[in-house]
């Protein structure tokens, strides 16, 4: 049973799906791993290090694809790769099934099985496979550093012979995994931090990190779904949130926004008027750029300036910290592999909650409803 790891094809992507350390454990489980030469180079893993843990290294991408039982990836591999896999082969990675369902057509036409890391259930049992949390942790941390480096002021309060410098004020919107890490990082740097979220459970977590939780009266509506994710709110409820945010934006030096609703456009939280009310030199780092952004002025992937306020919307912050992102991701991947492989053989238990949750296509059929709808196929009974 052969698992392959390829060089990522997306421009600027520096992460790799498996690092040598994780491969050591897989080899012990009789999982053979083959790696495309140079795949780990930006994540601190040379070909020689892969070989030293028992992986084979090859320059021949097509040959690797043709021989694979499992392809593990960070981003969804291009169609040209998917179409070279053998029917029945398994693809695992961030496949974007909810955002770009049509792109999974080659998985179906080639009769492949696909697992989307973003659909791994957020349960306690699946924690070691929760790549969304791993990457969000890195993104939340890095967003604060980006913002801090852009600010014309420092974070901590300093009392010096030359006078006292007040601490920076940071507002974090969305207190999920990325937001909480942003709060913790900003606090460690000495900022005064406020956090906002529509899930009541987030309040306690924000406060436990030493930040102030901004509460808004949403009229007692249900803000959370059964999976613990935020729901899309009514326009009226959204407006209440925006008014509160605009008020607090006036005194914030840095806003880190991380609010997302799975499978939907990111909620618009920072209006143009809110940006206009911010002080010159202040900064917004919008982590929701890939799904449309939390700020009305966000240009995904770009940094723009309006009235002296800088709005940054980096699209792949985990990719800018490839060593640690790959380390966490490769642990997530190897844990999932441990669930799919038994004694060196592929054994997909489709009754397992994690397997069922993450599987978007099984041998070209049983297609996830969202993907099926995008491609005009009959949805699978799930
Ligand atoms: P996410 O990336 O989907 O969203 C980020 C945050 O934005 C969330 O906290 C969400 O509530 C918030 N948000 C959405 N709409 C908003 C709005 N209009 N205004 C303000 N905030 C808004 O979330 P995530 O970080 O992936 O985490 C989602 C949930 O999963 C959380 O409840 C988290 O605690 C939970 N979780 C559980 C586990 C586990 O039990 N193993 C692991 C990770 C996450």
Coordinates of C-alpha atoms and ligand atoms in Angstrom, one line a residue:
X1 CA 0.0 0.0 0.0
X2 CA 1.7 3.1 -1.2
X3 CA 1.1 6.7 -0.1
X4 CA 2.6 9.5 -2.1
X5 CA 3.6 13.1 -1.2
X6 CA 4.0 15.5 -4.1
X7 CA 5.4 19.0 -4.4
X8 CA 2.5 21.4 -3.9
X9 CA 1.5 23.1 -7.1
X10 CA -0.3 26.3 -5.9
X11 CA 1.8 29.3 -6.4
X12 CA 3.8 30.3 -3.3
X13 CA 2.7 27.2 -1.4
X14 CA 5.6 26.1 0.9
X15 CA 3.9 23.5 3.0
X16 CA 4.1 19.8 2.6
X17 CA 1.6 17.1 3.5
X18 CA 3.9 14.8 5.4
X19 CA 7.2 15.4 7.1
X20 CA 9.8 12.7 7.9
X21 CA 8.8 12.6 11.6
X22 CA 5.3 11.5 10.8
X23 CA 6.5 9.1 8.1
X24 CA 8.5 7.2 10.8
X25 CA 5.2 6.3 12.5
X26 CA 3.5 5.4 9.2
X27 CA 6.3 3.1 8.3
X28 CA 5.9 1.3 11.6
X29 CA 2.2 0.8 10.5
X30 CA 3.5 -0.8 7.3
X31 CA 2.5 2.2 5.2
X32 CA 5.0 2.7 2.4
X33 CA 5.6 6.4 1.5
X34 CA 7.0 7.8 -1.7
X35 CA 7.9 11.4 -2.0
X36 CA 8.5 13.7 -5.0
X37 CA 12.0 15.1 -4.8
X38 CA 12.1 18.5 -3.2
X39 CA 8.6 18.3 -1.8
X40 CA 9.7 19.2 1.8
X41 CA 12.4 21.6 0.9
X42 CA 10.6 24.8 2.2
X43 CA 9.4 22.9 5.3
X44 CA 12.9 22.1 6.4
X45 CA 12.9 18.5 5.1
X46 CA 15.5 17.4 2.5
X47 CA 15.2 14.4 0.2
X48 CA 17.9 12.8 2.3
X49 CA 15.8 13.2 5.5
X50 CA 12.9 11.5 3.9
X51 CA 15.1 8.6 2.8
X52 CA 16.5 8.3 6.3
X53 CA 13.0 7.4 7.6
X54 CA 12.4 4.8 4.9
X55 CA 10.6 6.8 2.3
X56 CA 11.6 6.5 -1.3
X57 CA 12.2 9.7 -3.2
X58 CA 11.5 10.1 -6.9
X59 CA 11.8 12.9 -9.6
X60 CA 9.1 11.2 -11.7
X61 CA 5.7 12.8 -10.7
X62 CA 3.7 10.8 -13.2
X63 CA 5.2 7.5 -12.1
X64 CA 4.4 8.4 -8.5
X65 CA 0.8 9.2 -9.4
X66 CA 0.3 6.0 -11.4
X67 CA 1.6 3.9 -8.5
X68 CA -0.3 5.5 -5.7
X69 CA -2.9 4.0 -3.5
X70 CA -3.2 7.2 -1.5
X71 CA -2.2 10.8 -2.4
X72 CA -1.8 13.1 0.5
X73 CA -1.8 16.8 -0.2
X74 CA -2.1 20.2 1.4
X75 CA -4.2 21.9 -1.3
X76 CA -6.4 20.2 -3.8
X77 CA -4.2 18.6 -6.5
X78 CA -4.7 19.9 -10.0
X79 CA -7.0 18.0 -12.3
X80 CA -4.0 16.8 -14.4
X81 CA -2.7 15.0 -11.3
X82 CA -6.1 13.6 -10.2
X83 CA -6.6 12.1 -13.7
X84 CA -3.3 10.2 -13.5
X85 CA -4.3 8.3 -10.3
X86 CA -5.6 4.8 -10.6
X87 CA -9.4 4.3 -10.2
X88 CA -10.1 3.6 -6.5
X89 CA -7.1 5.6 -5.3
X90 CA -7.6 7.9 -2.3
X91 CA -7.0 11.7 -2.3
X92 CA -6.7 13.5 1.0
X93 CA -6.2 17.3 1.5
X94 CA -7.9 20.7 1.7
X95 CA -10.2 19.9 -1.2
X96 CA -12.5 23.0 -0.8
X97 CA -15.7 20.9 -1.4
X98 CA -18.0 23.6 -0.1
X99 CA -16.3 26.6 -1.8
X100 CA -15.3 25.0 -5.2
X101 CA -17.4 21.9 -5.5
X102 CA -17.2 21.7 -9.3
X103 CA -13.4 21.3 -9.1
X104 CA -13.9 17.8 -7.7
X105 CA -15.4 16.5 -11.0
X106 CA -12.1 14.7 -11.9
X107 CA -12.4 12.8 -8.6
X108 CA -15.8 11.5 -9.7
X109 CA -14.9 10.8 -13.4
X110 CA -11.8 8.9 -12.3
X111 CA -13.7 6.9 -9.7
X112 CA -11.5 8.1 -6.9
X113 CA -12.2 8.3 -3.2
X114 CA -11.7 11.8 -1.6
X115 CA -11.4 13.0 2.0
X116 CA -11.6 16.7 2.6
X117 CA -9.6 17.8 5.7
X118 CA -12.0 20.7 6.2
X119 CA -14.9 18.3 6.7
X120 CA -13.2 16.2 9.5
X121 CA -15.8 16.5 12.3
X122 CA -14.7 18.8 15.1
X123 CA -15.2 16.1 17.7
X124 CA -12.9 15.2 20.6
X125 CA -12.0 11.9 18.9
X126 CA -11.0 13.7 15.7
X127 CA -9.0 16.3 17.5
X128 CA -5.6 14.9 16.3
X129 CA -6.9 15.1 12.7
X130 CA -8.3 18.7 12.9
X131 CA -6.3 20.4 10.3
X132 CA -8.6 23.4 10.3
X133 CA -7.7 24.1 13.9
X134 CA -4.0 23.6 13.2
X135 CA -3.9 26.0 10.4
X136 CA -6.2 28.5 12.1
X137 CA -3.9 28.5 15.1
X138 CA -0.9 29.5 12.9
X139 CA -3.0 32.1 11.0
X140 CA -4.2 33.8 14.1
X141 CA -0.7 34.1 15.5
X142 CA 0.8 35.3 12.3
X143 CA -2.0 37.9 11.6
X144 CA -1.1 39.7 14.8
X145 CA 2.6 39.8 13.9
X146 CA 1.7 41.2 10.4
X147 CA -0.5 43.8 12.0
X148 CA 2.1 44.7 14.6
X149 CA 4.8 45.1 12.0
X150 CA 2.5 47.4 10.0
X151 CA 1.5 49.6 12.9
X152 CA 3.3 52.9 13.5
X153 CA 3.3 52.2 17.2
X154 CA 4.4 49.5 19.5
X155 CA 2.2 47.0 21.4
X156 CA 3.3 47.1 25.1
X157 CA 2.9 49.9 27.6
X158 CA 6.3 51.2 28.4
X159 CA 7.3 53.5 31.2
X160 CA 10.6 55.0 30.5
X161 CA 12.6 58.1 31.5
X162 CA 11.5 59.7 28.3
X163 CA 7.8 59.2 29.1
X164 CA 5.1 56.6 29.1
X165 CA 3.9 54.8 25.9
X166 CA 0.4 53.5 26.1
X167 CA -0.4 50.0 25.0
X168 CA -1.8 49.2 21.6
X169 CA -5.5 48.4 21.4
X170 CA -6.5 45.4 19.5
X171 CA -10.0 44.3 18.5
X172 CA -10.5 40.6 17.4
X173 CA -13.6 39.8 15.5
X174 CA -14.6 36.1 15.6
X175 CA -13.3 34.2 18.6
X176 CA -12.9 30.7 17.1
X177 CA -9.6 29.0 16.8
X178 CA -7.8 31.7 14.9
X179 CA -9.4 34.5 16.8
X180 CA -8.5 33.1 20.2
X181 CA -4.9 32.5 19.1
X182 CA -4.8 36.1 17.8
X183 CA -6.1 37.3 21.2
X184 CA -3.5 35.3 23.1
X185 CA -0.7 36.5 20.8
X186 CA -1.7 40.2 21.1
X187 CA -1.9 39.8 24.9
X188 CA 1.5 38.3 25.0
X189 CA 2.8 41.3 23.1
X190 CA 1.3 43.6 25.7
X191 CA -1.8 44.9 23.9
X192 CA -5.1 45.7 25.5
X193 CA -7.5 43.3 23.6
X194 CA -11.2 43.2 23.0
X195 CA -13.0 40.2 21.3
X196 CA -16.3 39.8 19.6
X197 CA -18.3 36.8 18.5
X198 CA -21.9 35.8 18.1
X199 CA -21.5 32.5 19.9
X200 CA -22.2 32.9 23.6
X201 CA -19.6 30.1 24.4
X202 CA -16.9 32.3 23.0
X203 CA -17.3 34.9 25.7
X204 CA -15.8 32.8 28.5
X205 CA -12.9 31.8 26.3
X206 CA -12.2 35.4 25.3
X207 CA -12.3 36.5 29.0
X208 CA -10.1 33.6 30.1
X209 CA -7.3 35.0 27.8
X210 CA -7.5 38.4 29.6
X211 CA -9.4 40.2 26.9
X212 CA -12.7 42.0 27.2
X213 CA -15.7 40.3 25.5
X214 CA -18.0 42.7 23.5
X215 CA -21.6 41.6 23.9
X216 CA -24.4 42.5 21.6
X217 CA -28.1 41.9 22.2
X218 CA -29.1 39.6 19.3
X219 CA -32.6 39.2 20.7
X220 CA -32.0 35.6 21.9
X221 CA -31.8 34.1 18.4
X222 CA -30.0 30.8 17.8
X223 CA -26.4 31.7 16.7
X224 CA -24.8 28.2 16.7
X225 CA -25.6 25.1 14.8
X226 CA -25.4 21.5 16.1
X227 CA -21.7 21.3 15.1
X228 CA -20.8 24.3 17.2
X229 CA -20.3 26.5 14.1
X230 CA -21.9 30.0 13.8
X231 CA -25.1 30.3 11.8
X232 CA -25.7 33.0 9.2
X233 CA -27.6 35.8 11.0
X234 CA -30.5 37.9 10.0
X235 CA -29.7 41.3 8.5
X236 CA -31.0 43.0 11.6
X237 CA -28.8 41.0 13.9
X238 CA -25.8 41.6 11.6
X239 CA -26.5 45.3 11.7
X240 CA -26.4 45.4 15.5
X241 CA -23.0 43.7 15.4
X242 CA -21.7 46.2 12.8
X243 CA -22.8 49.2 14.9
X244 CA -21.0 47.9 18.0
X245 CA -17.9 47.1 15.9
X246 CA -17.9 50.5 14.3
X247 CA -18.0 52.1 17.8
X248 CA -15.1 50.1 19.1
X249 CA -13.1 50.4 15.8
X250 CA -12.7 54.1 16.6
X251 CA -10.4 53.4 19.4
X252 CA -8.6 50.3 18.0
X253 CA -5.2 50.4 16.6
X254 CA -5.4 46.9 15.0
X255 CA -8.5 44.9 14.1
X256 CA -8.0 41.2 13.3
X257 CA -11.1 39.7 11.8
X258 CA -11.6 36.0 11.5
X259 CA -15.4 35.5 11.3
X260 CA -16.6 32.7 9.0
X261 CA -19.7 30.7 8.5
X262 CA -18.8 27.4 6.8
X263 CA -19.9 27.2 3.2
X264 CA -21.2 30.8 3.1
X265 CA -19.7 34.2 2.2
X266 CA -17.9 35.6 5.3
X267 CA -20.1 38.0 7.3
X268 CA -19.5 41.7 6.6
X269 CA -18.6 43.2 9.9
X270 CA -16.5 46.2 9.2
X271 CA -18.3 48.7 7.0
X272 CA -16.6 51.5 5.0
X273 CA -18.0 54.0 7.5
X274 CA -16.4 52.0 10.3
X275 CA -13.0 52.2 8.5
X276 CA -13.6 55.9 8.0
X277 CA -14.0 56.3 11.7
X278 CA -10.7 54.6 12.5
X279 CA -7.6 56.6 13.4
X280 CA -5.0 57.2 10.7
X281 CA -2.2 54.6 10.9
X282 CA -4.5 51.9 12.2
X283 CA -4.6 48.5 10.6
X284 CA -7.1 45.8 9.7
X285 CA -5.9 42.3 9.1
X286 CA -8.8 40.4 7.5
X287 CA -8.3 36.6 7.7
X288 CA -11.6 35.9 6.0
X289 CA -10.4 37.2 2.6
X290 CA -10.7 33.8 0.9
X291 CA -14.4 33.7 1.6
X292 CA -15.1 37.4 0.7
X293 CA -13.7 39.2 3.7
X294 CA -15.2 40.7 6.9
X295 CA -14.3 44.2 5.8
X296 CA -16.1 46.0 3.0
X297 CA -12.8 47.3 1.7
X298 CA -11.0 44.0 1.7
X299 CA -9.2 43.0 -1.5
X300 CA -8.4 39.3 -1.1
X301 CA -4.7 38.7 -1.3
X302 CA -3.9 42.4 -1.3
X303 CA -3.0 45.3 1.0
X304 CA -5.0 48.5 0.4
X305 CA -5.1 51.8 2.2
X306 CA -8.1 54.1 2.8
X307 CA -7.8 57.4 4.6
X308 CA -4.6 56.3 6.3
X309 CA -6.0 52.9 7.4
X310 CA -4.3 49.8 6.0
X311 CA -6.4 46.8 5.2
X312 CA -4.5 43.6 4.7
X313 CA -6.1 40.4 3.5
X314 CA -3.4 37.7 3.3
X315 CA -4.8 34.4 1.8
X316 CA -2.4 31.8 3.0
X317 CA -0.8 32.8 6.3
X318 CA -0.1 29.2 7.3
X319 CA 1.9 28.8 4.1
X320 CA 4.1 31.7 5.3
X321 CA 5.2 29.6 8.3
X322 CA 5.8 26.3 6.4
X323 CA 7.9 24.5 9.0
X324 CA 5.4 24.6 11.8
X325 CA 2.3 24.5 9.6
X326 CA 3.7 21.4 7.9
X327 CA 4.6 19.8 11.2
X328 CA 1.0 20.2 12.6
X329 CA -0.6 19.3 9.3
X330 CA 1.5 16.2 8.8
X331 CA 0.4 15.0 12.2
X332 CA -3.2 15.6 11.3
X333 CA -2.7 13.7 8.0
X334 CA -0.9 10.7 9.7
X335 CA -3.7 10.5 12.3
X336 CA -6.3 10.3 9.6
X337 CA -4.2 7.7 7.7
X338 CA -4.1 5.6 10.9
X339 CA -7.9 5.5 10.6
X340 CA -8.0 4.5 7.0
X341 CA -5.3 1.9 7.0
X342 CA -5.1 -1.4 8.9
X343 CA -2.1 -3.7 8.9
X344 CA -0.8 -2.0 5.8
X345 CA -4.1 -2.4 3.9
X346 CA -6.6 0.3 3.0
X347 CA -9.7 -0.3 5.1
X348 CA -12.3 2.4 4.8
X349 CA -15.0 1.9 7.5
X350 CA -17.8 4.1 6.1
X351 CA -19.8 3.7 9.3
X352 CA -17.1 5.5 11.2
X353 CA -18.3 9.1 12.0
X354 CA -15.0 10.7 11.1
X355 CA -14.6 8.7 7.9
X356 CA -18.2 9.5 6.9
X357 CA -17.9 13.2 7.7
X358 CA -14.7 13.8 5.8
X359 CA -15.5 11.6 2.7
X360 CA -16.7 13.7 -0.2
X361 CA -16.6 11.0 -2.8
X362 CA -16.3 7.2 -2.4
X363 CA -15.0 5.4 -5.5
X364 CA -16.6 8.0 -7.8
X365 CA -20.0 7.7 -6.1
X366 CA -21.7 8.6 -2.8
X367 CA -20.9 12.2 -3.7
X368 CA -21.2 14.9 -1.0
X369 CA -24.5 16.8 -1.4
X370 CA -22.9 20.1 -2.1
X371 CA -20.6 18.7 -4.8
X372 CA -23.5 16.7 -6.3
X373 CA -25.6 19.8 -6.5
X374 CA -22.9 21.8 -8.2
X375 CA -22.4 19.1 -10.8
X376 CA -26.1 18.3 -11.3
X377 CA -25.8 14.8 -9.8
X378 CA -28.3 13.0 -7.6
X379 CA -27.2 13.5 -4.0
X380 CA -26.1 10.5 -2.0
X381 CA -28.2 9.2 0.8
X382 CA -26.2 10.1 3.9
Ligands
LIG1 P1 -14.8 29.5 11.9 O1 -13.5 29.6 11.3 O2 -15.9 28.8 11.2 O3 -15.3 31.0 12.3 C1 -14.5 31.8 13.2 C2 -15.4 32.5 14.2 O4 -16.2 33.4 13.6 C3 -16.3 31.5 15.0 O5 -16.0 31.6 16.3 C4 -17.7 32.1 14.7 O6 -18.6 32.0 15.8 C5 -17.4 33.5 14.3 N1 -18.5 34.2 13.6 C6 -19.2 33.8 12.6 N2 -20.1 34.7 12.2 C7 -19.9 35.8 13.0 C8 -20.4 37.1 13.0 N3 -21.5 37.5 12.2 N4 -20.0 37.9 14.0 C9 -19.0 37.6 14.8 N5 -18.4 36.4 14.8 C10 -18.8 35.5 13.9 O7 -14.7 28.8 13.3 P2 -13.6 27.8 13.9 O8 -12.5 28.6 14.5 O9 -13.3 26.8 12.9 O10 -14.4 27.1 15.1 C11 -15.8 26.8 15.0 C12 -16.3 26.1 16.2 O11 -15.7 24.8 16.3 C13 -16.0 26.8 17.5 O12 -17.2 26.6 18.3 C14 -14.9 26.0 18.1 O13 -14.9 26.1 19.5 C15 -15.3 24.6 17.6 N6 -14.2 23.7 17.6 C16 -14.3 22.6 18.3 C17 -13.2 21.7 18.3 C18 -13.3 20.4 19.1 O14 -14.2 20.2 19.9 N7 -12.5 19.4 18.8 C19 -12.1 21.9 17.6 C20 -12.0 23.1 16.9 C21 -13.1 24.0 16.9

